[in-house]
Short mmCIF file of C-alpha atoms in Angstrom, two decimals:
data_model
loop_
_atom_site.label_atom_id
_atom_site.label_comp_id
_atom_site.label_asym_id
_atom_site.label_seq_id
_atom_site.Cartn_x
_atom_site.Cartn_y
_atom_site.Cartn_z
CA MET A 16 41.56 16.53 0.71
CA ALA A 17 39.95 13.71 -1.31
CA LYS A 18 40.16 14.08 -5.09
CA VAL A 19 37.25 15.20 -7.09
CA MET A 20 35.97 12.65 -9.37
CA ASP A 21 34.68 13.79 -12.71
CA ILE A 22 31.38 12.30 -14.03
CA ASP A 23 30.14 13.01 -17.54
CA GLY A 24 26.34 13.75 -17.33
CA SER A 25 25.81 13.29 -21.13
CA VAL A 26 26.53 9.54 -21.39
CA LEU A 27 23.86 6.93 -21.95
CA GLU A 28 20.55 8.18 -20.53
CA GLY A 29 22.06 11.66 -20.64
CA GLY A 30 19.42 13.14 -18.15
CA GLY A 31 18.72 13.65 -14.56
CA GLN A 32 19.37 10.18 -13.48
CA ILE A 33 23.11 10.23 -13.81
CA LEU A 34 23.15 13.42 -11.54
CA ARG A 35 20.74 11.74 -9.04
CA MET A 36 22.87 8.48 -8.86
CA ALA A 37 26.19 10.28 -8.74
CA LEU A 38 25.09 12.40 -5.77
CA CYS A 39 23.79 9.28 -3.94
CA PHE A 40 27.03 7.43 -4.29
CA SER A 41 29.00 10.62 -3.61
CA ILE A 42 27.43 10.79 -0.15
CA LEU A 43 27.68 7.19 0.51
CA CYS A 44 31.23 6.64 -0.51
CA LYS A 45 32.38 9.90 0.72
CA LYS A 46 33.68 10.92 -2.67
CA PRO A 47 33.47 14.51 -3.93
CA ILE A 48 32.34 14.78 -7.46
CA ARG A 49 32.11 17.30 -10.49
CA VAL A 50 29.27 16.34 -12.75
CA PHE A 51 29.63 18.17 -16.01
CA ASN A 52 27.49 18.12 -19.25
CA ILE A 53 24.26 17.94 -16.91
CA ARG A 54 21.30 16.75 -18.97
CA ALA A 55 23.11 17.41 -22.26
CA GLY A 56 20.83 15.02 -23.87
CA ARG A 57 17.74 16.96 -23.20
CA LYS A 58 15.90 19.80 -25.09
CA LYS A 59 16.60 22.22 -22.13
CA PRO A 60 19.93 21.09 -20.88
CA GLY A 61 21.34 21.96 -17.45
CA LEU A 62 19.63 22.02 -14.15
CA MET A 63 15.88 22.73 -13.89
CA ALA A 64 13.89 23.45 -10.78
CA GLN A 65 13.18 19.90 -9.77
CA HIS A 66 16.92 18.99 -10.10
CA MET A 67 18.02 21.87 -7.99
CA LYS A 68 15.56 20.87 -5.37
CA GLY A 69 16.96 17.45 -5.38
CA ILE A 70 20.38 18.67 -4.86
CA GLU A 71 19.44 20.93 -2.21
CA LEU A 72 17.79 18.06 -0.30
CA LEU A 73 20.73 15.86 -0.59
CA ARG A 74 22.95 18.85 0.44
CA ALA A 75 20.97 19.19 3.63
CA ILE A 76 20.78 15.56 4.45
CA CYS A 77 24.66 15.36 4.57
CA ASN A 78 25.64 18.96 5.06
CA ALA A 79 27.43 19.03 1.76
CA GLN A 80 29.32 21.91 0.04
CA VAL A 81 27.99 22.62 -3.48
CA GLN A 82 29.12 24.81 -6.24
CA GLY A 83 27.16 25.66 -9.45
CA LEU A 84 23.81 25.31 -7.98
CA GLU A 85 21.76 27.54 -10.25
CA LEU A 86 19.04 27.19 -12.92
CA GLY A 87 20.50 26.05 -16.31
CA SER A 88 23.88 25.09 -14.84
CA MET A 89 25.63 22.54 -16.76
CA GLU A 90 28.21 21.68 -14.13
CA VAL A 91 27.94 21.06 -10.34
CA GLN A 92 30.62 20.27 -7.78
CA PHE A 93 29.48 18.39 -4.67
CA HIS A 94 31.57 17.78 -1.49
CA PRO A 95 29.58 15.43 0.85
CA GLY A 96 29.65 15.50 4.71
CA ASP A 97 28.19 12.97 7.16
CA ILE A 98 24.54 11.78 6.77
CA GLY A 99 22.43 13.35 9.42
CA GLN A 100 19.12 12.75 10.83
CA GLY A 101 15.78 14.69 11.38
CA LYS A 102 13.45 16.49 8.99
CA PHE A 103 14.41 17.68 5.54
CA VAL A 104 12.28 19.66 3.14
CA ALA A 105 12.17 19.80 -0.73
CA HIS A 106 9.24 21.73 -2.16
CA VAL A 107 9.27 22.01 -5.92
CA GLN A 108 7.00 24.89 -7.08
CA THR A 109 6.25 23.05 -10.38
CA ALA A 110 4.90 19.56 -11.06
CA GLY A 111 8.56 18.19 -10.69
CA SER A 112 8.24 14.55 -9.51
CA VAL A 113 8.24 13.87 -5.76
CA SER A 114 8.96 10.21 -6.79
CA LEU A 115 12.33 11.32 -8.31
CA LEU A 116 13.16 13.25 -5.14
CA LEU A 117 12.34 9.98 -3.22
CA GLN A 118 14.44 7.92 -5.68
CA ALA A 119 17.44 10.20 -4.91
CA ALA A 120 17.22 10.39 -1.24
CA LEU A 121 15.96 7.03 -0.10
CA PRO A 122 19.26 5.10 -0.56
CA VAL A 123 21.06 7.91 1.38
CA ALA A 124 18.27 8.25 4.19
CA ILE A 125 18.21 4.60 4.96
CA PHE A 126 21.93 4.96 6.24
CA GLY A 127 21.17 8.06 8.20
CA SER A 128 22.78 8.66 11.71
CA GLY A 129 19.08 8.41 12.96
CA ALA A 130 15.47 8.44 11.72
CA ILE A 131 14.89 10.83 8.69
CA THR A 132 11.77 12.53 7.57
CA LEU A 133 11.37 13.77 4.08
CA ASP A 134 8.71 16.53 3.52
CA LEU A 135 8.16 16.66 -0.24
CA LYS A 136 5.95 18.89 -2.34
CA GLY A 137 5.47 18.68 -6.31
CA GLY A 138 3.88 16.23 -8.73
CA THR A 139 2.78 12.98 -7.37
CA ASN A 140 1.32 11.58 -10.59
CA VAL A 141 3.09 12.99 -13.52
CA ASP A 142 4.59 11.77 -16.83
CA MET A 143 8.25 10.80 -17.21
CA ALA A 144 8.47 9.56 -13.56
CA PRO A 145 6.92 6.83 -11.52
CA GLN A 146 3.51 7.65 -9.88
CA VAL A 147 4.00 7.94 -6.18
CA ASP A 148 1.55 5.06 -5.77
CA PHE A 149 3.93 2.90 -7.76
CA MET A 150 6.82 3.74 -5.47
CA THR A 151 4.80 2.70 -2.38
CA GLU A 152 2.91 -0.40 -3.84
CA ILE A 153 5.52 -1.81 -6.21
CA PHE A 154 8.98 -0.52 -5.44
CA ARG A 155 8.70 -0.45 -1.70
CA PRO A 156 8.02 -4.35 -1.38
CA ASN A 157 11.16 -4.93 -3.61
CA MET A 158 13.24 -2.55 -1.52
CA GLU A 159 12.01 -4.34 1.71
CA LYS A 160 13.58 -7.62 0.32
CA PHE A 161 16.86 -5.87 1.09
CA GLY A 162 15.92 -5.14 4.69
CA ALA A 163 15.00 -1.47 4.40
CA THR A 164 11.67 0.32 4.11
CA PHE A 165 9.80 3.62 4.50
CA ASP A 166 6.51 4.86 5.88
CA PHE A 167 4.59 7.15 3.78
CA ASP A 168 1.73 9.73 4.22
CA LEU A 169 0.10 11.42 1.31
CA PHE A 170 -1.72 14.70 2.04
CA ARG A 171 -2.42 15.96 -1.38
CA ARG A 172 -1.91 14.95 -5.01
CA GLY A 173 -0.26 17.11 -7.46
CA TYR A 174 -0.72 16.81 -11.25
CA PHE A 175 0.77 18.50 -14.33
CA PRO A 176 1.05 21.47 -14.75
CA LYS A 177 0.23 22.94 -11.43
CA GLY A 178 1.91 20.39 -9.04
CA GLY A 179 0.98 21.19 -5.36
CA GLY A 180 1.22 17.49 -4.19
CA HIS A 181 2.36 17.01 -0.64
CA CYS A 182 3.69 13.83 0.99
CA VAL A 183 5.87 12.91 3.83
CA ALA A 184 8.27 9.89 4.02
CA HIS A 185 9.64 8.40 7.27
CA ILE A 186 12.76 6.38 7.07
CA LYS A 187 14.46 4.37 9.91
CA PRO A 188 18.09 3.73 9.39
CA VAL A 189 19.54 0.15 8.80
CA ARG A 190 23.08 -1.10 9.52
CA SER A 191 23.36 -2.77 6.17
CA LEU A 192 21.45 -4.34 3.21
CA LYS A 193 20.90 -7.91 2.70
CA PRO A 194 21.68 -9.33 -0.71
CA VAL A 195 18.60 -10.51 -2.78
CA THR A 196 17.99 -13.45 -5.01
CA LEU A 197 14.97 -13.00 -7.26
CA VAL A 198 15.02 -15.31 -10.12
CA ASP A 199 12.12 -17.84 -9.49
CA PHE A 200 8.84 -16.31 -10.73
CA GLY A 201 6.51 -18.85 -9.27
CA ALA A 202 2.94 -18.49 -10.12
CA ILE A 203 0.55 -15.45 -9.95
CA ASN A 204 -1.62 -15.56 -6.88
CA ARG A 205 -2.81 -11.98 -6.75
CA CYS A 206 -3.64 -9.31 -9.42
CA PHE A 207 -4.53 -5.83 -8.07
CA GLY A 208 -4.64 -2.19 -8.97
CA TRP A 209 -6.19 1.29 -8.48
CA SER A 210 -7.94 3.26 -11.30
CA PHE A 211 -8.78 6.90 -10.43
CA VAL A 212 -10.12 10.12 -11.87
CA ALA A 213 -9.89 13.63 -10.33
CA GLY A 214 -11.28 17.04 -10.88
CA ALA A 215 -13.89 17.17 -13.69
CA VAL A 216 -12.81 13.87 -15.33
CA PRO A 217 -15.88 11.64 -15.65
CA MET A 218 -16.01 8.42 -13.70
CA ARG A 219 -16.40 6.32 -16.79
CA VAL A 220 -12.73 7.08 -17.57
CA ALA A 221 -11.62 5.14 -14.38
CA LYS A 222 -13.94 2.26 -15.54
CA ASP A 223 -12.41 2.18 -19.14
CA LEU A 224 -8.93 2.23 -17.70
CA ALA A 225 -9.75 -0.66 -15.48
CA ASP A 226 -11.56 -2.55 -18.23
CA GLY A 227 -8.60 -2.19 -20.67
CA ALA A 228 -6.21 -3.43 -17.97
CA LYS A 229 -8.42 -6.40 -16.99
CA ASN A 230 -8.73 -7.32 -20.75
CA MET A 231 -4.95 -7.70 -21.05
CA LEU A 232 -4.31 -9.19 -17.54
CA LYS A 233 -7.00 -11.94 -18.21
CA ARG A 234 -4.59 -13.40 -20.80
CA ILE A 235 -2.11 -14.27 -17.90
CA TYR A 236 -4.32 -14.68 -14.86
CA ARG A 237 -7.67 -16.45 -14.79
CA ASP A 238 -8.84 -15.70 -11.22
CA GLU A 239 -10.35 -12.33 -9.90
CA ILE A 240 -8.53 -9.23 -10.85
CA ASP A 241 -9.14 -6.69 -8.20
CA ILE A 242 -8.93 -3.02 -9.54
CA GLU A 243 -10.49 -0.43 -7.47
CA GLU A 244 -12.10 2.37 -9.39
CA TYR A 245 -12.59 5.61 -7.63
CA ARG A 246 -12.80 9.35 -7.75
CA GLU A 247 -10.24 11.39 -5.70
CA SER A 248 -11.88 13.79 -3.17
CA VAL A 249 -11.62 17.53 -3.98
CA ASP A 250 -9.56 18.11 -0.84
CA MET A 251 -7.05 15.53 -2.04
CA ALA A 252 -6.84 16.46 -5.70
CA PRO A 253 -8.67 19.59 -7.00
CA ASP A 254 -7.25 19.41 -10.40
CA ASN A 255 -7.99 17.14 -13.45
CA CYS A 256 -6.23 13.85 -13.94
CA SER A 257 -6.74 10.12 -14.43
CA GLY A 258 -4.55 7.14 -14.22
CA ILE A 259 -4.05 3.52 -13.23
CA ILE A 260 -1.61 1.59 -11.19
CA LEU A 261 -1.42 -2.19 -11.45
CA GLY A 262 0.39 -4.99 -9.65
CA ILE A 263 0.83 -8.73 -9.55
CA GLN A 264 2.22 -10.91 -6.78
CA THR A 265 3.43 -14.41 -7.01
CA THR A 266 3.75 -17.53 -4.86
CA THR A 267 7.57 -16.82 -4.63
CA GLY A 268 7.00 -13.17 -3.38
CA VAL A 269 7.65 -11.47 -6.65
CA VAL A 270 5.87 -8.10 -6.99
CA MET A 271 5.77 -6.31 -10.35
CA GLY A 272 3.75 -3.49 -11.68
CA GLY A 273 2.62 -1.37 -14.57
CA ALA A 274 1.15 2.25 -14.54
CA ALA A 275 -0.17 4.90 -16.86
CA LEU A 276 -1.79 8.30 -16.85
CA GLY A 277 -4.80 9.14 -18.81
CA ASN A 278 -4.62 11.44 -21.77
CA ARG A 279 -7.57 13.27 -23.26
CA ASN A 280 -6.20 12.59 -26.83
CA LYS A 281 -6.13 8.94 -26.11
CA ASP A 282 -8.68 6.16 -25.53
CA ALA A 283 -8.74 5.24 -21.96
CA PHE A 284 -9.36 1.47 -22.59
CA ARG A 285 -6.19 1.39 -24.62
CA THR A 286 -4.18 3.22 -22.04
CA GLY A 287 -5.23 0.60 -19.41
CA GLU A 288 -4.13 -2.18 -21.86
CA GLU A 289 -0.82 -0.57 -22.30
CA ALA A 290 -0.31 -0.33 -18.58
CA ALA A 291 -1.09 -4.04 -18.14
CA ASN A 292 1.03 -5.01 -21.04
CA VAL A 293 4.14 -4.02 -19.08
CA ILE A 294 3.30 -6.83 -16.78
CA LYS A 295 2.29 -9.27 -19.50
CA THR A 296 5.65 -8.62 -21.19
CA ALA A 297 7.59 -9.27 -18.09
CA TYR A 298 5.45 -12.36 -17.39
CA LYS A 299 6.22 -13.92 -20.69
CA LEU A 300 9.95 -13.84 -19.92
CA ARG A 301 9.26 -14.93 -16.31
CA ALA A 302 11.07 -11.87 -15.13
CA CYS A 303 10.90 -11.15 -11.40
CA VAL A 304 11.46 -7.50 -11.64
CA ASP A 305 9.67 -5.16 -14.23
CA ARG A 306 11.36 -2.68 -16.29
CA HIS A 307 10.48 0.27 -14.09
CA VAL A 308 11.81 -1.12 -10.95
CA GLN A 309 14.85 -2.59 -12.64
CA ASP A 310 17.12 0.46 -12.41
CA MET A 311 16.08 1.26 -8.86
CA MET A 312 17.37 -2.13 -7.72
CA ILE A 313 20.89 -1.41 -8.89
CA VAL A 314 21.92 1.05 -6.16
CA LEU A 315 20.56 -1.39 -3.55
CA MET A 316 22.42 -4.31 -5.16
CA ALA A 317 25.66 -2.29 -5.23
CA LEU A 318 25.47 -1.51 -1.63
CA ALA A 319 24.23 -4.92 -0.27
CA ASP A 320 26.49 -7.15 1.94
CA GLY A 321 26.89 -10.09 -0.53
CA ARG A 322 25.80 -11.32 -4.01
CA SER A 323 22.44 -10.34 -5.35
CA ARG A 324 20.85 -11.91 -8.49
CA ILE A 325 17.73 -10.71 -10.16
CA LYS A 326 15.94 -11.88 -13.26
CA THR A 327 14.41 -9.20 -15.28
CA GLU A 328 13.66 -8.04 -18.74
CA PRO A 329 16.40 -6.72 -21.21
CA LEU A 330 18.07 -3.75 -19.66
CA THR A 331 16.54 -0.38 -20.13
CA LEU A 332 18.69 2.63 -20.86
CA HIS A 333 18.06 3.83 -17.25
CA THR A 334 19.40 0.49 -15.94
CA GLN A 335 22.44 0.62 -18.20
CA THR A 336 23.11 4.21 -16.85
CA ALA A 337 22.51 2.99 -13.19
CA ILE A 338 25.14 0.17 -13.62
CA HIS A 339 27.63 2.55 -15.25
CA VAL A 340 27.50 5.01 -12.26
CA ALA A 341 27.39 2.27 -9.67
CA GLU A 342 30.52 0.54 -11.11
CA LEU A 343 32.25 4.00 -11.60
CA MET A 344 31.84 5.06 -8.04
CA THR A 345 31.78 1.88 -5.89
CA MET A 346 34.34 -0.19 -7.96
CA THR A 347 31.90 -3.08 -7.84
CA ARG A 348 31.11 -5.07 -10.95
CA PHE A 349 27.73 -6.17 -12.50
CA THR A 350 27.38 -9.19 -14.70
CA VAL A 351 24.42 -9.25 -17.16
CA THR A 352 23.65 -12.61 -18.64
CA GLU A 353 21.05 -12.71 -21.43
CA HIS A 354 18.95 -15.92 -21.87
CA GLU A 355 17.08 -16.04 -25.17
CA ASN A 356 13.24 -15.82 -24.55
CA GLU A 357 13.93 -16.06 -20.81
CA GLY A 358 15.02 -12.57 -19.83
CA VAL A 359 18.21 -11.34 -18.29
CA ILE A 360 20.16 -12.21 -15.03
CA ILE A 361 21.82 -9.29 -13.31
CA GLU A 362 24.41 -10.21 -10.70
CA CYS A 363 26.52 -8.16 -8.44
CA ASP A 364 28.75 -8.61 -5.35
CA GLY A 365 27.76 -5.56 -3.24
CA ILE A 366 30.24 -3.52 -1.31
CA GLY A 367 28.67 -4.39 2.03
CA TYR A 368 28.15 -0.71 3.00
CA GLN A 369 27.84 -0.51 6.84
CA ASN A 370 26.09 2.17 8.87
CA HIS A 371 28.03 2.49 12.11
CA SER A 372 25.26 4.59 13.69
CA VAL A 373 23.07 1.57 13.98
CA GLN A 374 24.07 -1.22 16.36
#
């Protein structure tokens, strides 16, 4: 029987990310794990409802044996089986993020024994997690550079505190991931976005969010900035919310973004500026991957068949955590080279993970 690997959930980011990444690599590398001190760095440590749903989803996908799966648990043992195929369901009763469920499951699902469908319910546009639109419009094009993708259907949006959002992702398996080189920024040739309101939030909030974003983006892009302002239908989103998702594309295929949710205690114009400033900050360094996609690229780089190189901003704590878990569990090594005023180059020789179910 394989030896159980111990992973301290309190190091670095000290939250749910260590758990998500450890489970992902446990399944792919066929290594049983014990994660302890789970979310020790949070006000309410231990497993919350959304983390439990994530573990249950991954357990179902690979037919794993799990111990310690209960609310507030600080320790979980996970013994993975083989990655399956078919439909898998994770319905969080709170506004727990469906994007974080996607983040955990996608790297596993792309190596399924057949097509996988993820039926997810929870929060689609909530704080402390990527908005689901960011996952589809900014992260997905970056994932596709590695040779994997997913189709996505959104049936209902879920906001804090009620949740209730519903989406379905369809993933076809791949044999392996291609290494990616993303170091040449090129020149911006498209600037786009969506600014929305829902429920009883006045339409002017969407306009103010968009105007703030345009005010900031005009400093780096002189041509038309295409931000659609709209109100969500009551069927799609009955509750109150507002937000903005922004993106740029360059002549070398770089896709980066920024996003923010509206806040009744904060000026919408300023919120739009802050979302756009994420892009502006990356642009000043000629980074090719923004700070929010940065950590999501690490797992793909570690699994790819060859050397990947990406140019990004200084490493976030989430990215440092992702590298820590990837190195611990795959034995690959990441090199991080800082260039003053020119961002950071992250390099990795991936393990060349192979899915033998795909010819």
